[in-house]
Each structure stands twice: as structure tokens, then as C-alpha cells.
Amino acid sequence: MSGRDDLKLTRLPSGLTVLSDRMTGVETVSLGVWVNAGTRHETAEVNGVSHLLEHMAFKGTERRSAMAIAEEIEAVGGQINAYTSREHTAYYAKVLKEDKELAIDIIADILQYSTLDPDELAREEAVVAQEIAQAIDTPDDIIFDHVQSTAYPGQAVGRPVLGTAEIVRAMPRNTVASYMRAHYGASRMVLTAAGAIEHEELLDAAGRHFAALPDVAPPVSEPARYVGGDFRESRDIEQVHLVLAFDGVSFRDEDFYAASVLSTLLGGGMSSRLFQEVRERRGLAYSVYSFTSSYEDGGLFEIYAGTGESEAAEVIPVLCEEVMKVTAKVSAEEVARARAQIRASVLMSLESSGARCEQAARQTLALDRLVPTDEVIERIDAVDEAAVIRVARRLFQGTPTFAAIGPQGGLDSFDAIRARLG
């Protein structure tokens, strides 16, 4: 595998997947555990429990207080963090190579022996409620939650990762503990490390530190059913934040790479169509871009623009026009440029132990295999003009999702937007 010759995978009898990616010439190790549990594995009544548990894992174990966890990793100059997504929760660290045993021990400790202290839980529920309030006060952040809930109404995959303040503040300890027992098992975890580490070292550490992981049932989530629709929230702010989204592709979809090239060509950089037309030629927005979000069984293709109230009336027709143009014609030069951007991003990521660590874990969880870099590059390079047009026609049909936060004057109606895309 180009740039990945030392990547090895072992599945232990417990079900734990262990991945190592040895990198020569580096003095650090990035490592972590990715858990196949996220927002879409929650019921509506406990929306936000995955994210709250991620916070609580750092609030003390049977052997370490919350302060001790922070002090021990920072005493060696290391970094430790976590994040929750709609399908996964990740706990990861970066340390000097001589401190990898400590980092593995801490992560194993918080995943198996967290006490979930009631007093700490009450404090952290207040902290998460503040995090939710901060997100609500950030329109170019919260708008994507509204896109998600509008695209997938009444579904777990459409609910916010943070949950709601009301649900989080009322979350009892037994709910968090039960969720952890049900989802945090060896068969739903990937332990991965990249950098100055040998596979045998990681296997040995896994056997010593992760022996207490329970058996759990395989992940179950309701299938994602894209619906689409319209969301608008009037706010007295300077800009209106707009998102136009469409039913996208999953990680396993044959059009995954073609959709990535399409997104880059349309709104992925300074040379993209949207940047050139909306910002450079017309001066209608400072920020305009497109991107893809993929899940195990679906995804979204999203276009964002932040613009003034007076410019919004022109921005929406331009976005729709550019979307329709790309279904009709693209040039060999712009497709080649988009491929080059993605190819460079993939290859540059190989220089980062953190990126390699996360990429290996995410591939294993999403695809149940490691994808060789040569295969990724080959799939990217195979995308031509016909493939881009074909995937654009596939994605940009059907009901769109539109969301807007800010002053609403001058915005097209949802029916008018659909007509422009017809």
C-alpha cells in the first residue's frame, strides 16, 4: 500500500479490532479507540447521551480523578481528547513514543472503569447545556443541525449530536451507565495507533489493558430515510446563513468518489465554480462552499453560503443555477483540478500520524476493511467528466433541503427554489 506499508490489522478473540500503522522517522504516537456508537444509536428520549458519556468518561475512574487524568497526560506533554458523531465516538491521544503505554492505559481506564460520579454528572450536564446554548448562538454552526433534522425528520440520524438542554439536564446516571454497558464492548471498538509503534507492542498492550471490555450486541440503527424540506428561522443578525442540500451517498456507494470530485469542483476551493461565481465575480458572499457528509447507508450533499439580507435574493438563484449547470457540462480541466486537490489531500494526510490513525479506524468501522492508498488514488483518478455529470444528475434530482437562519426578507419560497432546480 503506497505510504501505508506497515499498517497491520488483528481481530482479537474478544472482538476488539487492533490496528497499527508504523511510521519511520517520527518520535510520536497518535492512538485511540473508535467506538461504533453515536447519535443514531440513541432513542429520542435520550438524545445526547452519546455525547454526554464522552464528556463523563474524563470525569474520573476507579483509579484516577478527573484532575489526575488531565495531569498525567499533560505531565508528559501529551494531548488527549474525544468527539462524538452521528455514528461513532472517538477517544484519542498523541504522545511521545516513550509515553504510549501511559496513553493506552488512560484511554483503557476511562472506557472500562469510569465511575460516572453523580456530582460530576450534574456539573457536566450543566456544561453540555452551555455547549448547546453556544451552538444555538452560532448560526453558521447550528444551521447544519437544522439541515440534518429537516432532511431526516423524526429519525435518529436527524437528531442533534449534542441533544437538547432539556433532555441532557434531566439525564439520570443509570441512563448513561446503561448506554455505556450496552454499546461500549470489544466487538464495537477499534484500537488504532500510528507513528512510532510496532504492531506486537499494540497487541500486547491491548491484551493487558482491555481485558474488562464486555460482550455487547451488534449495533442496530434504523435505516436513514431522506425526506427533505424547508426550515427557516428569523434572527436579527447581520447575515443570513443558507444551506441547500440534497440526498447524498454512503461510504459504500459506488459514486462516493465521483461525489467527492463533484463537491470539490462545485465548491471545494478558490478555483471552484461557486467561489468564482458567488464571491469573485459577483461579490455576494465572503464564505461559500460545498461538501459531502456520508453515513453507513446514506448521506447529504450540502452547499453553504453566508450573505447579507440584500444579497440573499440574488445568492439563491445563483446557487440553483450553478447546481443545474454542473448537471449539463463540466470541462476536463476542472475535473482534473478537482481530482488533483483530493489526491493531494489524501497523500498529504499520510504525513500526519493523527490523520492516519483516524483514517484507519473510520475505514474499518465504515467499510469493515482497510482501503489501500493506491486504491483510493486509483478510484479518484478514474472519475471523468461523464462520471461527474452522471452523479450530479443523480444527486440534484428529487426534493432538496433548504435552511436559512437570519433576516428572511428577499428569500425565495421553497416552491420557487424547487422550481429553479426543476
C-alpha positions as MATLAB code, in Angstrom:
seq = 'MSGRDDLKLTRLPSGLTVLSDRMTGVETVSLGVWVNAGTRHETAEVNGVSHLLEHMAFKGTERRSAMAIAEEIEAVGGQINAYTSREHTAYYAKVLKEDKELAIDIIADILQYSTLDPDELAREEAVVAQEIAQAIDTPDDIIFDHVQSTAYPGQAVGRPVLGTAEIVRAMPRNTVASYMRAHYGASRMVLTAAGAIEHEELLDAAGRHFAALPDVAPPVSEPARYVGGDFRESRDIEQVHLVLAFDGVSFRDEDFYAASVLSTLLGGGMSSRLFQEVRERRGLAYSVYSFTSSYEDGGLFEIYAGTGESEAAEVIPVLCEEVMKVTAKVSAEEVARARAQIRASVLMSLESSGARCEQAARQTLALDRLVPTDEVIERIDAVDEAAVIRVARRLFQGTPTFAAIGPQGGLDSFDAIRARLG';
ca = [
       0.000    0.000    0.000;
       1.513    3.297   -1.062;
       2.554    5.171    2.081;
       0.886    2.501    4.279;
       3.213   -0.496    4.003;
       3.376   -1.003    7.767;
      -0.352   -0.930    8.515;
      -1.482   -4.145   10.205;
      -4.840   -5.367   11.492;
      -5.694   -8.085   14.010;
      -9.095   -9.043   15.386;
      -8.754  -10.432   18.901;
     -10.938  -13.293   20.198;
     -12.805  -10.734   22.308;
     -13.898   -8.981   19.107;
     -11.630   -5.949   19.606;
     -10.013   -4.803   16.359;
      -6.396   -3.692   16.726;
      -4.752   -1.574   14.020;
      -1.202   -0.287   13.888;
       0.423    1.958   11.304;
       4.176    2.167   11.899;
       5.777    5.344   10.598;
       9.546    5.662   10.316;
      11.344    8.835   11.280;
       8.760   10.096   13.796;
       9.085   10.490   17.558;
       5.383   10.461   18.430;
       2.401    8.121   18.502;
      -1.229    9.003   17.825;
      -3.580    6.396   19.236;
      -7.148    5.963   20.288;
     -10.306    3.917   20.423;
     -13.162    4.466   17.997;
     -16.492    3.121   19.220;
     -19.305    2.112   16.885;
     -21.861    4.105   18.886;
     -23.205    7.561   18.182;
     -26.302    9.677   17.883;
     -28.111    7.349   15.517;
     -27.948    4.567   18.117;
     -29.926    6.651   20.627;
     -33.668    6.766   21.199;
     -35.403   10.137   21.062;
     -35.870   10.129   24.829;
     -32.116   10.033   25.485;
     -30.877   12.100   22.540;
     -27.466   13.418   23.514;
     -26.445   10.522   25.770;
     -23.544    9.507   23.474;
     -22.037   12.973   23.698;
     -22.688   13.277   27.444;
     -20.990    9.919   28.010;
     -17.990   11.127   26.002;
     -17.692   14.021   28.469;
     -18.228   11.834   31.527;
     -15.515    9.366   30.535;
     -12.950   12.003   31.512;
     -14.564   12.805   34.874;
     -12.925   10.124   36.940;
     -12.310    6.378   37.105;
     -11.776    3.906   39.931;
      -8.052    4.750   39.817;
      -7.959    8.365   38.630;
      -9.785   11.575   39.399;
     -10.699   13.948   36.587;
      -7.723   16.113   37.573;
      -5.381   13.123   37.592;
      -6.375   12.196   34.030;
      -5.517   15.686   32.825;
      -2.337   15.967   34.906;
      -0.901   12.593   33.923;
      -1.193   13.133   30.177;
      -0.020   16.740   30.310;
       2.889   15.880   32.625;
       4.476   14.108   29.647;
       3.488   16.833   27.184;
       0.735   14.716   25.652;
      -2.704   15.623   24.392;
      -5.959   13.744   24.921;
      -9.410   14.470   23.548;
     -12.621   12.933   22.232;
     -15.516   13.638   19.886;
     -18.964   12.269   19.142;
     -20.504   11.958   15.691;
     -23.756   10.537   14.427;
     -22.265    7.065   14.026;
     -19.110    6.930   16.171;
     -17.472    8.174   19.357;
     -13.689    8.554   19.446;
     -11.223    8.833   22.333;
      -7.693    9.657   21.209;
      -4.303   10.920   22.349;
      -0.947   11.992   20.965;
       2.231   11.434   22.960;
       5.974   10.965   22.598;
       6.841    7.383   21.722;
       8.154    6.597   25.218;
       4.769    7.551   26.719;
       2.471    5.403   24.574;
       1.911    2.896   27.375;
       0.580    5.680   29.606;
      -1.778    6.945   26.893;
      -3.147    3.455   26.222;
      -3.613    2.898   29.960;
      -5.550    6.147   30.409;
      -7.862    5.528   27.455;
      -8.463    1.933   28.553;
      -9.167    3.178   32.064;
     -11.790    5.744   31.063;
     -13.544    3.289   28.731;
     -13.808    0.477   31.285;
     -13.681    1.956   34.757;
     -15.373    5.351   34.638;
     -17.311    5.904   37.859;
     -19.877    8.278   36.351;
     -19.986   10.097   39.666;
     -23.432   11.693   40.234;
     -21.974   15.033   41.348;
     -19.686   15.150   38.318;
     -22.639   14.209   36.115;
     -24.725   17.101   37.416;
     -21.883   19.535   36.738;
     -21.197   18.120   33.282;
     -24.862   18.253   32.318;
     -24.697   21.990   33.047;
     -21.516   22.277   30.964;
     -23.090   20.459   27.998;
     -26.194   22.653   28.293;
     -23.862   25.648   27.927;
     -22.243   23.975   24.911;
     -25.697   23.571   23.363;
     -26.510   27.232   24.073;
     -23.242   28.280   22.455;
     -24.051   26.231   19.339;
     -27.528   27.774   19.141;
     -25.944   31.230   19.330;
     -23.640   30.360   16.397;
     -25.865   30.386   13.303;
     -23.229   29.082   10.891;
     -22.872   26.086   13.213;
     -26.429   25.296   14.303;
     -27.813   25.620   10.783;
     -26.330   22.246    9.894;
     -28.299   20.610   12.713;
     -31.455   22.109   11.208;
     -30.471   20.802    7.772;
     -29.998   17.338    9.271;
     -33.341   17.323   11.088;
     -35.149   18.633    8.005;
     -33.526   16.106    5.686;
     -34.220   13.221    8.112;
     -37.279   14.265   10.139;
     -38.245   12.118   13.115;
     -35.188    9.870   12.721;
     -32.202    9.218   14.961;
     -29.773   10.206   12.200;
     -31.538   13.567   12.004;
     -31.234   14.431   15.690;
     -28.525   16.751   17.028;
     -25.335   15.158   18.338;
     -25.423   17.403   21.412;
     -29.061   16.624   22.162;
     -31.241   19.279   23.762;
     -30.597   21.100   27.026;
     -33.872   19.812   28.475;
     -33.024   16.159   27.812;
     -29.391   16.453   28.878;
     -30.156   18.249   32.146;
     -32.651   15.535   33.081;
     -30.398   12.563   32.174;
     -30.088   10.236   35.195;
     -26.878    8.365   35.934;
     -28.419    4.942   35.298;
     -29.336    6.016   31.738;
     -25.731    6.969   30.969;
     -24.377    3.821   32.636;
     -26.873    1.570   30.830;
     -25.983    3.127   27.488;
     -22.288    2.545   28.171;
     -22.862   -1.105   29.135;
     -24.983   -1.703   26.026;
     -22.652   -0.107   23.477;
     -19.084    0.021   24.809;
     -17.977   -3.536   24.108;
     -14.923   -5.047   22.430;
     -16.755   -6.071   19.254;
     -17.777   -2.462   18.645;
     -14.351   -0.916   19.212;
     -11.274   -0.306   17.108;
      -7.981    0.354   18.906;
      -5.661    2.080   16.481;
      -2.232    3.680   16.653;
       0.008    5.386   14.107;
       3.580    6.563   14.460;
       6.499    5.119   16.408;
       4.872    1.841   17.395;
       5.139   -1.830   16.442;
       2.067   -3.998   15.930;
       3.214   -6.528   18.527;
       3.523   -3.736   21.102;
      -0.040   -2.629   20.482;
      -1.370   -6.196   20.574;
       0.388   -6.798   23.883;
      -0.999   -3.548   25.324;
      -4.499   -4.419   24.091;
      -4.372   -7.771   25.847;
      -3.219   -6.232   29.119;
      -5.360   -3.100   29.216;
      -8.675   -4.016   27.551;
      -9.485   -7.334   29.220;
     -12.529   -5.940   31.057;
     -14.491   -4.944   27.977;
     -17.917   -6.634   27.986;
     -19.669   -8.529   25.249;
     -22.325   -6.372   23.592;
     -24.882   -6.804   20.844;
     -24.049   -5.670   17.300;
     -25.037   -2.082   16.509;
     -28.630   -1.576   15.427;
     -29.948    1.628   13.896;
     -32.993    2.474   11.851;
     -32.213    2.979    8.146;
     -31.704    6.582    7.080;
     -34.686    7.781    5.020;
     -34.045   11.075    3.257;
     -37.150   13.276    3.061;
     -36.016   16.883    2.546;
     -37.957   20.044    3.110;
     -37.725   23.641    4.311;
     -36.517   25.247    7.557;
     -36.362   28.985    8.274;
     -35.589   30.927   11.424;
     -35.751   34.693   11.506;
     -32.983   36.331   13.555;
     -31.931   39.940   13.906;
     -28.315   39.417   12.790;
     -26.155   40.898   10.058;
     -26.057   37.885    7.750;
     -28.428   35.209    6.575;
     -26.871   31.744    6.664;
     -28.141   29.485    3.885;
     -27.750   25.783    3.181;
     -29.050   23.978    0.117;
     -28.733   20.206    0.498;
     -29.590   17.059   -1.427;
     -29.814   13.317   -0.824;
     -26.205   12.130   -0.925;
     -24.182    8.910   -0.940;
     -22.984    6.459    1.694;
     -19.377    5.427    2.296;
     -20.083    2.197    0.442;
     -21.740    3.795   -2.584;
     -20.061    3.315   -5.957;
     -20.480    7.049   -6.546;
     -18.625    8.043   -3.355;
     -15.505    9.250   -5.170;
     -17.405   10.847   -8.042;
     -19.481   12.785   -5.497;
     -16.259   13.953   -3.811;
     -14.883   15.221   -7.110;
     -18.207   16.918   -7.868;
     -18.187   18.671   -4.490;
     -14.616   19.878   -4.947;
     -15.313   21.119   -8.458;
     -18.509   22.887   -7.410;
     -17.473   24.435   -4.106;
     -14.258   22.968   -2.747;
     -11.711   25.696   -3.211;
     -10.843   29.114   -4.597;
     -10.992   27.846   -8.174;
     -14.378   26.157   -7.675;
     -17.436   27.287   -9.577;
     -19.283   28.602   -6.541;
     -16.322   30.560   -5.174;
     -15.612   32.115   -8.551;
     -19.213   32.955   -9.393;
     -20.629   33.941   -5.989;
     -17.620   35.611   -4.394;
     -15.172   36.635   -7.111;
     -17.451   37.685   -9.982;
     -20.493   38.916   -8.064;
     -19.168   39.736   -4.590;
     -22.278   38.271   -2.956;
     -20.675   36.348   -0.096;
     -17.449   36.019    1.837;
     -17.994   32.330    2.558;
     -19.458   29.845    0.084;
     -18.588   26.164   -0.227;
     -19.944   22.657   -0.722;
     -19.140   19.337    0.941;
     -20.408   15.786    1.302;
     -21.465   14.007    4.507;
     -21.582   10.224    4.276;
     -23.020    7.587    6.609;
     -23.220    3.818    6.528;
     -26.442    3.947    4.498;
     -26.829    7.433    3.051;
     -25.561   10.966    3.203;
     -26.020   14.585    2.242;
     -24.539   16.865   -0.387;
     -24.539   20.356    1.145;
     -23.915   23.882   -0.145;
     -23.432   26.722    2.352;
     -23.380   30.492    1.850;
     -23.338   33.353    4.337;
     -24.541   36.627    2.858;
     -26.283   39.905    3.630;
     -30.043   40.287    3.578;
     -29.983   42.422    0.441;
     -27.720   39.947   -1.383;
     -29.656   36.826   -0.388;
     -32.291   37.346   -3.070;
     -29.557   37.024   -5.687;
     -27.475   34.319   -3.991;
     -30.188   31.657   -4.001;
     -30.872   31.847   -7.754;
     -27.116   31.766   -8.412;
     -26.660   28.654   -6.252;
     -29.524   26.935   -8.056;
     -28.173   27.991  -11.430;
     -24.703   26.621  -10.682;
     -26.200   23.352   -9.443;
     -28.107   22.932  -12.697;
     -25.136   23.936  -14.854;
     -22.977   21.170  -13.435;
     -25.568   18.585  -14.480;
     -25.108   19.670  -18.093;
     -21.417   20.300  -18.677;
     -18.036   20.162  -16.956;
     -14.616   20.570  -18.514;
     -11.753   18.100  -18.457;
      -9.549   20.802  -16.922;
     -11.763   21.473  -13.890;
     -12.317   17.770  -13.267;
      -8.549   17.210  -13.384;
      -8.045   20.125  -10.987;
     -10.605   18.711   -8.535;
      -9.010   15.269   -8.708;
      -5.603   16.814   -8.024;
      -6.943   18.612   -4.934;
      -8.385   15.415   -3.476;
      -5.322   13.343   -4.413;
      -3.002   15.860   -2.750;
      -5.174   15.941    0.378;
      -5.078   12.147    0.648;
      -1.310   11.959    0.198;
      -0.576   14.910    2.491;
      -2.630   13.276    5.228;
      -0.145   10.395    5.217;
       2.377   12.748    6.830;
       0.165   13.128    9.927;
       0.059   10.315   12.484;
      -3.265   11.640   13.784;
      -4.849   11.626   10.346;
      -3.565    8.120    9.604;
      -4.808    6.846   12.950;
      -8.303    8.230   12.409;
      -8.491    7.219    8.754;
      -7.693    3.580    9.536;
     -10.299    3.446   12.302;
     -13.013    5.099   10.243;
     -12.389    2.856    7.226;
     -12.612   -0.241    9.395;
     -15.848    0.873   11.057;
     -17.497    2.104    7.859;
     -16.257   -0.471    5.361;
     -15.051   -3.358    7.551;
     -11.703   -3.240    5.764;
      -8.639   -1.074    5.234;
      -8.559    0.683    1.878;
      -5.057    0.812    0.367;
      -3.938    4.304   -0.603;
      -3.212    3.071   -4.123;
      -6.856    2.002   -4.406;
      -8.093    5.387   -3.186;
      -5.922    7.225   -5.714;
      -6.993    4.860   -8.483;
     -10.680    5.445   -7.694;
     -10.162    9.223   -7.660;
      -8.250    9.217  -10.935;
     -10.978    7.123  -12.584;
     -13.539    9.924  -12.160;
     -14.002   11.675  -15.521;
     -16.348   14.346  -16.865;
     -19.091   11.819  -17.636;
     -18.986   10.453  -14.079;
     -19.259   13.935  -12.568;
     -22.240   14.838  -14.740;
     -23.899   11.496  -14.053;
     -23.572   11.805  -10.268;
     -24.697   15.452  -10.387;
     -27.865   14.421  -12.210;
     -28.408   11.647   -9.682;
     -27.916   13.844   -6.605;
     -29.636   17.024   -7.723;
     -32.974   15.448   -8.562;
     -35.827   14.999   -6.138;
     -36.774   17.153   -3.158;
     -33.980   19.405   -1.858;
     -33.447   20.517    1.727;
     -33.240   24.254    2.348;
     -32.411   26.002    5.618;
     -31.928   29.673    6.431;
     -31.141   31.493    9.677;
     -31.096   35.276    9.794;
     -33.101   38.086    8.188;
     -35.678   36.487    5.899;
     -36.513   39.344    3.566;
     -35.949   38.577   -0.088;
     -35.604   34.815    0.257;
     -37.234   32.634   -2.373;
     -40.056   30.403   -1.208;
     -39.330   26.711   -1.033;
     -41.559   26.108   -4.048;
     -39.611   28.748   -6.004;
     -36.320   27.041   -5.088;
     -37.638   23.679   -6.220;
     -38.827   25.238   -9.468;
     -35.337   26.642  -10.122;
     -33.930   23.156   -9.704;
     -36.559   21.526  -11.887;
];
